[in-house]
mmCIF file with all atom_site columns, C-alpha atoms in Angstrom:
data_model
loop_
_atom_site.group_PDB
_atom_site.id
_atom_site.type_symbol
_atom_site.label_atom_id
_atom_site.label_alt_id
_atom_site.label_comp_id
_atom_site.label_asym_id
_atom_site.label_entity_id
_atom_site.label_seq_id
_atom_site.pdbx_PDB_ins_code
_atom_site.Cartn_x
_atom_site.Cartn_y
_atom_site.Cartn_z
_atom_site.occupancy
_atom_site.B_iso_or_equiv
_atom_site.pdbx_formal_charge
_atom_site.auth_seq_id
_atom_site.auth_comp_id
_atom_site.auth_asym_id
_atom_site.auth_atom_id
_atom_site.pdbx_PDB_model_num
ATOM 1   C CA . MET M 1 1   ? -251.348 -95.638 164.566 1.00 47.00 ? 7   MET M CA 1
ATOM 2   C CA . ALA M 1 2   ? -250.415 -92.714 165.521 1.00 63.00 ? 8   ALA M CA 1
ATOM 3   C CA . ASP M 1 3   ? -248.944 -89.336 162.937 1.00 81.00 ? 9   ASP M CA 1
ATOM 4   C CA . TYR M 1 4   ? -247.279 -86.512 163.588 1.00 83.00 ? 10  TYR M CA 1
ATOM 5   C CA . SER M 1 5   ? -247.397 -83.108 161.667 1.00 84.00 ? 11  SER M CA 1
ATOM 6   C CA . ILE M 1 6   ? -244.026 -81.368 160.749 1.00 87.00 ? 12  ILE M CA 1
ATOM 7   C CA . THR M 1 7   ? -243.737 -78.686 159.744 1.00 87.00 ? 13  THR M CA 1
ATOM 8   C CA . VAL M 1 8   ? -240.677 -76.737 158.487 1.00 88.00 ? 14  VAL M CA 1
ATOM 9   C CA . ASN M 1 9   ? -240.446 -73.745 157.579 1.00 85.00 ? 15  ASN M CA 1
ATOM 10  C CA . GLY M 1 10  ? -243.888 -72.456 156.997 1.00 84.00 ? 16  GLY M CA 1
ATOM 11  C CA . LYS M 1 11  ? -244.626 -76.617 154.465 1.00 89.00 ? 17  LYS M CA 1
ATOM 12  C CA . GLU M 1 12  ? -246.207 -79.494 155.927 1.00 88.00 ? 18  GLU M CA 1
ATOM 13  C CA . ILE M 1 13  ? -244.858 -82.852 156.275 1.00 87.00 ? 19  ILE M CA 1
ATOM 14  C CA . VAL M 1 14  ? -247.278 -85.555 158.076 1.00 86.00 ? 20  VAL M CA 1
ATOM 15  C CA . LEU M 1 15  ? -244.458 -88.341 159.529 1.00 85.00 ? 21  LEU M CA 1
ATOM 16  C CA . SER M 1 16  ? -245.813 -91.549 160.789 1.00 85.00 ? 22  SER M CA 1
ATOM 17  C CA . LYS M 1 17  ? -244.310 -93.636 163.767 1.00 81.00 ? 23  LYS M CA 1
ATOM 18  C CA . THR M 1 18  ? -242.509 -96.053 161.616 1.00 85.00 ? 24  THR M CA 1
ATOM 19  C CA . ASP M 1 19  ? -240.944 -92.691 159.796 1.00 83.00 ? 25  ASP M CA 1
ATOM 20  C CA . LEU M 1 20  ? -239.210 -91.919 163.031 1.00 80.00 ? 26  LEU M CA 1
ATOM 21  C CA . GLU M 1 21  ? -238.040 -95.144 164.233 1.00 80.00 ? 27  GLU M CA 1
ATOM 22  C CA . ALA M 1 22  ? -236.538 -95.560 160.564 1.00 81.00 ? 28  ALA M CA 1
ATOM 23  C CA . LEU M 1 23  ? -234.229 -92.730 161.399 1.00 83.00 ? 29  LEU M CA 1
ATOM 24  C CA . ASP M 1 24  ? -231.433 -94.161 161.788 1.00 90.00 ? 30  ASP M CA 1
ATOM 25  C CA . SER M 1 25  ? -229.355 -91.820 164.553 1.00 90.00 ? 31  SER M CA 1
ATOM 26  C CA . ILE M 1 26  ? -226.526 -90.741 167.463 1.00 93.00 ? 32  ILE M CA 1
ATOM 27  C CA . GLU M 1 27  ? -226.124 -88.290 170.076 1.00 92.00 ? 33  GLU M CA 1
ATOM 28  C CA . MET M 1 28  ? -223.393 -86.360 168.852 1.00 93.00 ? 34  MET M CA 1
ATOM 29  C CA . GLY M 1 29  ? -223.176 -84.129 172.786 1.00 90.00 ? 35  GLY M CA 1
ATOM 30  C CA . HIS M 1 30  ? -225.372 -81.393 174.317 1.00 88.00 ? 36  HIS M CA 1
ATOM 31  C CA . ASP M 1 31  ? -228.568 -80.343 171.560 1.00 90.00 ? 37  ASP M CA 1
ATOM 32  C CA . SER M 1 32  ? -226.105 -82.527 168.791 1.00 94.00 ? 38  SER M CA 1
ATOM 33  C CA . PHE M 1 33  ? -226.754 -85.661 166.714 1.00 94.00 ? 39  PHE M CA 1
ATOM 34  C CA . HIS M 1 34  ? -225.861 -87.776 163.985 1.00 95.00 ? 40  HIS M CA 1
ATOM 35  C CA . VAL M 1 35  ? -228.784 -88.846 161.674 1.00 91.00 ? 41  VAL M CA 1
ATOM 36  C CA . LEU M 1 36  ? -228.995 -91.404 159.166 1.00 88.00 ? 42  LEU M CA 1
ATOM 37  C CA . ALA M 1 37  ? -232.129 -90.445 156.723 1.00 83.00 ? 43  ALA M CA 1
ATOM 38  C CA . ASN M 1 38  ? -232.500 -93.043 153.161 1.00 82.00 ? 44  ASN M CA 1
ATOM 39  C CA . ALA M 1 39  ? -228.811 -93.368 153.009 1.00 86.00 ? 45  ALA M CA 1
ATOM 40  C CA . THR M 1 40  ? -227.552 -90.037 153.647 1.00 90.00 ? 46  THR M CA 1
ATOM 41  C CA . SER M 1 41  ? -225.706 -88.122 156.000 1.00 93.00 ? 47  SER M CA 1
ATOM 42  C CA . TYR M 1 42  ? -226.862 -84.912 158.639 1.00 93.00 ? 48  TYR M CA 1
ATOM 43  C CA . LYS M 1 43  ? -225.383 -83.045 161.675 1.00 95.00 ? 49  LYS M CA 1
ATOM 44  C CA . VAL M 1 44  ? -228.382 -81.863 163.335 1.00 93.00 ? 50  VAL M CA 1
ATOM 45  C CA . ASP M 1 45  ? -228.099 -79.078 166.198 1.00 94.00 ? 51  ASP M CA 1
ATOM 46  C CA . ILE M 1 46  ? -230.950 -77.535 168.570 1.00 93.00 ? 52  ILE M CA 1
ATOM 47  C CA . ALA M 1 47  ? -230.302 -73.843 168.224 1.00 92.00 ? 53  ALA M CA 1
ATOM 48  C CA . HIS M 1 48  ? -233.436 -73.090 169.768 1.00 91.00 ? 54  HIS M CA 1
ATOM 49  C CA . GLU M 1 49  ? -236.297 -74.757 171.213 1.00 88.00 ? 55  GLU M CA 1
ATOM 50  C CA . ASP M 1 50  ? -239.559 -73.339 173.628 1.00 85.00 ? 56  ASP M CA 1
ATOM 51  C CA . VAL M 1 51  ? -240.707 -77.807 174.773 1.00 80.00 ? 57  VAL M CA 1
ATOM 52  C CA . SER M 1 52  ? -243.929 -76.134 175.906 1.00 76.00 ? 58  SER M CA 1
ATOM 53  C CA . ASN M 1 53  ? -245.328 -74.430 172.577 1.00 80.00 ? 59  ASN M CA 1
ATOM 54  C CA . LYS M 1 54  ? -243.158 -77.414 170.497 1.00 86.00 ? 60  LYS M CA 1
ATOM 55  C CA . ASN M 1 55  ? -241.100 -75.042 168.798 1.00 88.00 ? 61  ASN M CA 1
ATOM 56  C CA . PHE M 1 56  ? -237.489 -75.281 167.528 1.00 91.00 ? 62  PHE M CA 1
ATOM 57  C CA . ARG M 1 57  ? -234.714 -73.894 165.085 1.00 93.00 ? 63  ARG M CA 1
ATOM 58  C CA . LEU M 1 58  ? -232.586 -76.634 163.458 1.00 93.00 ? 64  LEU M CA 1
ATOM 59  C CA . LEU M 1 59  ? -229.280 -76.567 161.984 1.00 95.00 ? 65  LEU M CA 1
ATOM 60  C CA . ILE M 1 60  ? -228.703 -79.359 159.611 1.00 94.00 ? 66  ILE M CA 1
ATOM 61  C CA . ASN M 1 61  ? -225.689 -79.385 157.796 1.00 94.00 ? 67  ASN M CA 1
ATOM 62  C CA . GLY M 1 62  ? -225.456 -75.425 158.964 1.00 91.00 ? 68  GLY M CA 1
ATOM 63  C CA . ASN M 1 63  ? -228.397 -75.074 157.407 1.00 94.00 ? 69  ASN M CA 1
ATOM 64  C CA . SER M 1 64  ? -231.096 -73.441 159.592 1.00 93.00 ? 70  SER M CA 1
ATOM 65  C CA . TYR M 1 65  ? -235.185 -74.953 159.727 1.00 93.00 ? 71  TYR M CA 1
ATOM 66  C CA . GLU M 1 66  ? -238.070 -73.490 162.322 1.00 92.00 ? 72  GLU M CA 1
ATOM 67  C CA . VAL M 1 67  ? -239.738 -76.749 162.834 1.00 91.00 ? 73  VAL M CA 1
ATOM 68  C CA . GLN M 1 68  ? -243.366 -77.060 164.582 1.00 89.00 ? 74  GLN M CA 1
ATOM 69  C CA . LEU M 1 69  ? -243.820 -80.282 165.650 1.00 86.00 ? 75  LEU M CA 1
ATOM 70  C CA . GLN M 1 70  ? -247.984 -81.863 166.305 1.00 85.00 ? 76  GLN M CA 1
ATOM 71  C CA . ASP M 1 71  ? -249.083 -84.793 167.462 1.00 81.00 ? 77  ASP M CA 1
ATOM 72  C CA . SER M 1 72  ? -252.501 -86.495 167.142 1.00 77.00 ? 78  SER M CA 1
ATOM 73  C CA . TYR M 1 73  ? -253.874 -84.506 170.300 1.00 77.00 ? 79  TYR M CA 1
ATOM 74  C CA . ASP M 1 74  ? -252.504 -81.810 170.009 1.00 77.00 ? 80  ASP M CA 1
ATOM 75  C CA . ARG M 1 75  ? -253.753 -82.145 165.764 1.00 72.00 ? 81  ARG M CA 1
ATOM 76  C CA . GLN M 1 76  ? -257.897 -82.912 168.125 1.00 76.00 ? 82  GLN M CA 1
ATOM 77  C CA . VAL M 1 77  ? -257.102 -79.669 170.115 1.00 72.00 ? 83  VAL M CA 1
ATOM 78  C CA . LYS M 1 78  ? -256.419 -77.842 167.299 1.00 70.00 ? 84  LYS M CA 1
ATOM 79  C CA . LYS M 1 79  ? -259.217 -79.203 165.642 1.00 71.00 ? 85  LYS M CA 1
ATOM 80  C CA . MET M 1 80  ? -261.711 -78.303 168.452 1.00 72.00 ? 86  MET M CA 1
ATOM 81  C CA . GLY M 1 81  ? -260.736 -75.234 168.419 1.00 65.00 ? 87  GLY M CA 1
ATOM 82  C CA . LEU M 1 82  ? -259.378 -74.339 172.430 1.00 62.00 ? 88  LEU M CA 1
ATOM 83  C CA . LEU M 1 83  ? -256.159 -72.946 170.407 1.00 57.00 ? 89  LEU M CA 1
ATOM 84  C CA . ALA M 1 84  ? -258.471 -70.007 168.640 1.00 53.00 ? 90  ALA M CA 1
ATOM 85  C CA . VAL M 1 85  ? -256.679 -66.725 168.575 1.00 51.00 ? 91  VAL M CA 1
ATOM 86  C CA . SER M 1 86  ? -258.617 -63.809 169.787 1.00 44.00 ? 92  SER M CA 1
ATOM 87  C CA . SER M 1 87  ? -257.670 -60.363 170.107 1.00 45.00 ? 93  SER M CA 1
ATOM 88  C CA . LYS M 1 88  ? -255.104 -59.338 172.604 1.00 64.00 ? 94  LYS M CA 1
ATOM 89  C CA . LYS M 1 89  ? -257.133 -57.337 175.042 1.00 76.00 ? 95  LYS M CA 1
ATOM 90  C CA . ILE M 1 90  ? -260.005 -60.054 175.870 1.00 81.00 ? 96  ILE M CA 1
ATOM 91  C CA . ASN M 1 91  ? -263.706 -58.754 176.988 1.00 84.00 ? 97  ASN M CA 1
ATOM 92  C CA . SER M 1 92  ? -265.048 -63.063 177.665 1.00 87.00 ? 98  SER M CA 1
ATOM 93  C CA . ILE M 1 93  ? -264.026 -66.278 177.722 1.00 89.00 ? 99  ILE M CA 1
ATOM 94  C CA . LYS M 1 94  ? -266.024 -68.622 176.451 1.00 90.00 ? 100 LYS M CA 1
ATOM 95  C CA . ALA M 1 95  ? -265.628 -72.455 177.132 1.00 89.00 ? 101 ALA M CA 1
ATOM 96  C CA . PRO M 1 96  ? -264.963 -73.850 174.122 1.00 87.00 ? 102 PRO M CA 1
ATOM 97  C CA . MET M 1 97  ? -266.082 -77.160 174.913 1.00 89.00 ? 103 MET M CA 1
ATOM 98  C CA . PRO M 1 98  ? -268.320 -79.126 177.131 1.00 92.00 ? 104 PRO M CA 1
ATOM 99  C CA . GLY M 1 99  ? -267.662 -80.020 180.073 1.00 92.00 ? 105 GLY M CA 1
ATOM 100 C CA . LEU M 1 100 ? -266.895 -79.833 184.111 1.00 94.00 ? 106 LEU M CA 1
ATOM 101 C CA . ILE M 1 101 ? -264.987 -77.485 185.880 1.00 94.00 ? 107 ILE M CA 1
ATOM 102 C CA . ILE M 1 102 ? -262.426 -79.018 187.271 1.00 93.00 ? 108 ILE M CA 1
ATOM 103 C CA . ASP M 1 103 ? -261.444 -76.298 189.061 1.00 93.00 ? 109 ASP M CA 1
ATOM 104 C CA . VAL M 1 104 ? -260.729 -71.988 188.908 1.00 93.00 ? 110 VAL M CA 1
ATOM 105 C CA . LEU M 1 105 ? -257.784 -70.829 189.050 1.00 93.00 ? 111 LEU M CA 1
ATOM 106 C CA . VAL M 1 106 ? -258.324 -66.651 188.308 1.00 93.00 ? 112 VAL M CA 1
ATOM 107 C CA . GLU M 1 107 ? -260.190 -64.845 190.540 1.00 92.00 ? 113 GLU M CA 1
ATOM 108 C CA . LYS M 1 108 ? -262.127 -61.491 190.750 1.00 93.00 ? 114 LYS M CA 1
ATOM 109 C CA . GLY M 1 109 ? -259.972 -58.351 189.973 1.00 92.00 ? 115 GLY M CA 1
ATOM 110 C CA . GLN M 1 110 ? -257.114 -60.172 188.902 1.00 92.00 ? 116 GLN M CA 1
ATOM 111 C CA . GLU M 1 111 ? -254.772 -58.823 186.858 1.00 90.00 ? 117 GLU M CA 1
ATOM 112 C CA . ILE M 1 112 ? -254.449 -61.372 183.195 1.00 89.00 ? 118 ILE M CA 1
ATOM 113 C CA . GLU M 1 113 ? -252.113 -61.468 180.517 1.00 86.00 ? 119 GLU M CA 1
ATOM 114 C CA . GLU M 1 114 ? -251.232 -63.949 176.633 1.00 83.00 ? 120 GLU M CA 1
ATOM 115 C CA . GLY M 1 115 ? -250.947 -67.660 178.209 1.00 83.00 ? 121 GLY M CA 1
ATOM 116 C CA . THR M 1 116 ? -252.344 -67.065 181.351 1.00 88.00 ? 122 THR M CA 1
ATOM 117 C CA . PRO M 1 117 ? -254.058 -70.555 183.233 1.00 90.00 ? 123 PRO M CA 1
ATOM 118 C CA . LEU M 1 118 ? -257.576 -69.346 184.079 1.00 92.00 ? 124 LEU M CA 1
ATOM 119 C CA . LEU M 1 119 ? -260.033 -72.881 184.255 1.00 92.00 ? 125 LEU M CA 1
ATOM 120 C CA . VAL M 1 120 ? -258.622 -76.687 184.555 1.00 92.00 ? 126 VAL M CA 1
ATOM 121 C CA . LEU M 1 121 ? -261.853 -77.752 182.022 1.00 91.00 ? 127 LEU M CA 1
ATOM 122 C CA . SER M 1 122 ? -262.903 -82.460 181.984 1.00 91.00 ? 128 SER M CA 1
ATOM 123 C CA . ALA M 1 123 ? -264.557 -83.596 179.350 1.00 86.00 ? 129 ALA M CA 1
ATOM 124 C CA . MET M 1 124 ? -263.945 -86.531 176.783 1.00 80.00 ? 130 MET M CA 1
ATOM 125 C CA . LYS M 1 125 ? -262.249 -87.529 180.115 1.00 80.00 ? 131 LYS M CA 1
ATOM 126 C CA . MET M 1 126 ? -259.549 -85.375 179.367 1.00 85.00 ? 132 MET M CA 1
ATOM 127 C CA . GLU M 1 127 ? -258.854 -82.289 182.005 1.00 87.00 ? 133 GLU M CA 1
ATOM 128 C CA . ASN M 1 128 ? -257.958 -79.159 179.573 1.00 86.00 ? 134 ASN M CA 1
ATOM 129 C CA . ILE M 1 129 ? -256.017 -76.218 181.214 1.00 88.00 ? 135 ILE M CA 1
ATOM 130 C CA . ILE M 1 130 ? -257.716 -72.679 179.428 1.00 88.00 ? 136 ILE M CA 1
ATOM 131 C CA . LEU M 1 131 ? -254.972 -70.632 179.004 1.00 87.00 ? 137 LEU M CA 1
ATOM 132 C CA . SER M 1 132 ? -255.587 -66.653 178.578 1.00 86.00 ? 138 SER M CA 1
ATOM 133 C CA . GLN M 1 133 ? -255.705 -65.858 174.899 1.00 83.00 ? 139 GLN M CA 1
ATOM 134 C CA . GLY M 1 134 ? -255.527 -62.214 175.894 1.00 83.00 ? 140 GLY M CA 1
ATOM 135 C CA . GLU M 1 135 ? -254.842 -59.361 177.944 1.00 86.00 ? 141 GLU M CA 1
ATOM 136 C CA . GLY M 1 136 ? -257.342 -57.947 180.770 1.00 87.00 ? 142 GLY M CA 1
ATOM 137 C CA . LYS M 1 137 ? -258.191 -57.525 184.297 1.00 91.00 ? 143 LYS M CA 1
ATOM 138 C CA . VAL M 1 138 ? -260.979 -59.814 185.760 1.00 92.00 ? 144 VAL M CA 1
ATOM 139 C CA . LYS M 1 139 ? -264.120 -58.554 186.307 1.00 94.00 ? 145 LYS M CA 1
ATOM 140 C CA . ALA M 1 140 ? -266.293 -61.598 187.207 1.00 94.00 ? 146 ALA M CA 1
ATOM 141 C CA . VAL M 1 141 ? -265.843 -65.235 186.962 1.00 94.00 ? 147 VAL M CA 1
ATOM 142 C CA . LEU M 1 142 ? -269.472 -66.812 186.591 1.00 95.00 ? 148 LEU M CA 1
ATOM 143 C CA . VAL M 1 143 ? -267.712 -70.306 187.272 1.00 94.00 ? 149 VAL M CA 1
ATOM 144 C CA . ASN M 1 144 ? -267.669 -72.526 190.708 1.00 94.00 ? 150 ASN M CA 1
ATOM 145 C CA . LYS M 1 145 ? -265.836 -75.864 190.363 1.00 93.00 ? 151 LYS M CA 1
ATOM 146 C CA . GLU M 1 146 ? -267.498 -78.782 189.189 1.00 93.00 ? 152 GLU M CA 1
ATOM 147 C CA . ASP M 1 147 ? -270.107 -76.555 187.894 1.00 94.00 ? 153 ASP M CA 1
ATOM 148 C CA . ALA M 1 148 ? -271.117 -77.888 183.634 1.00 94.00 ? 154 ALA M CA 1
ATOM 149 C CA . VAL M 1 149 ? -270.485 -75.934 181.622 1.00 94.00 ? 155 VAL M CA 1
ATOM 150 C CA . GLU M 1 150 ? -271.272 -75.727 177.273 1.00 93.00 ? 156 GLU M CA 1
ATOM 151 C CA . LYS M 1 151 ? -269.570 -74.584 174.764 1.00 91.00 ? 157 LYS M CA 1
ATOM 152 C CA . GLY M 1 152 ? -269.709 -71.331 173.925 1.00 91.00 ? 158 GLY M CA 1
ATOM 153 C CA . GLN M 1 153 ? -271.093 -70.471 177.878 1.00 93.00 ? 159 GLN M CA 1
ATOM 154 C CA . LEU M 1 154 ? -270.206 -67.550 179.114 1.00 93.00 ? 160 LEU M CA 1
ATOM 155 C CA . ILE M 1 155 ? -267.200 -68.302 182.414 1.00 93.00 ? 161 ILE M CA 1
ATOM 156 C CA . ILE M 1 156 ? -265.598 -65.844 182.852 1.00 92.00 ? 162 ILE M CA 1
ATOM 157 C CA . GLU M 1 157 ? -266.126 -61.596 182.460 1.00 92.00 ? 163 GLU M CA 1
ATOM 158 C CA . MET M 1 158 ? -263.474 -59.510 181.663 1.00 88.00 ? 164 MET M CA 1
ATOM 159 C CA . GLU M 1 159 ? -262.391 -55.270 182.074 1.00 85.00 ? 165 GLU M CA 1
#
């Protein structure tokens, strides 16, 4: 059974799917919910949402909480190092894992910034979009579509 990691104001809570299904919630309007948990009533409003990064600011009974959600897939991606932080200015992009290049999304001379999709890497029967962890200008793309790569292999040089 899948567990979910929920970080609330820096404190991690792990819940199972059964725990989440046990919550009694009713949508009261756009971004507003009434939740019953452990015989306690909560008014929950979504004050801000960044769905792509699974970050939310919730107002629960008027108190503000910063919430980060992770499922088992998110934790596996983090464990594999796909979210490794690098400096803002990058010099090179290396393959985070062995796999097959499905598509190259950048070209020589292209200016990129943090979060720019660089390529699609197929590994362990999953397609992973590799995003830039910083900014720079592409000096050379060292791989082509359908190339096999090894973990740590230089795939894009930056200037």
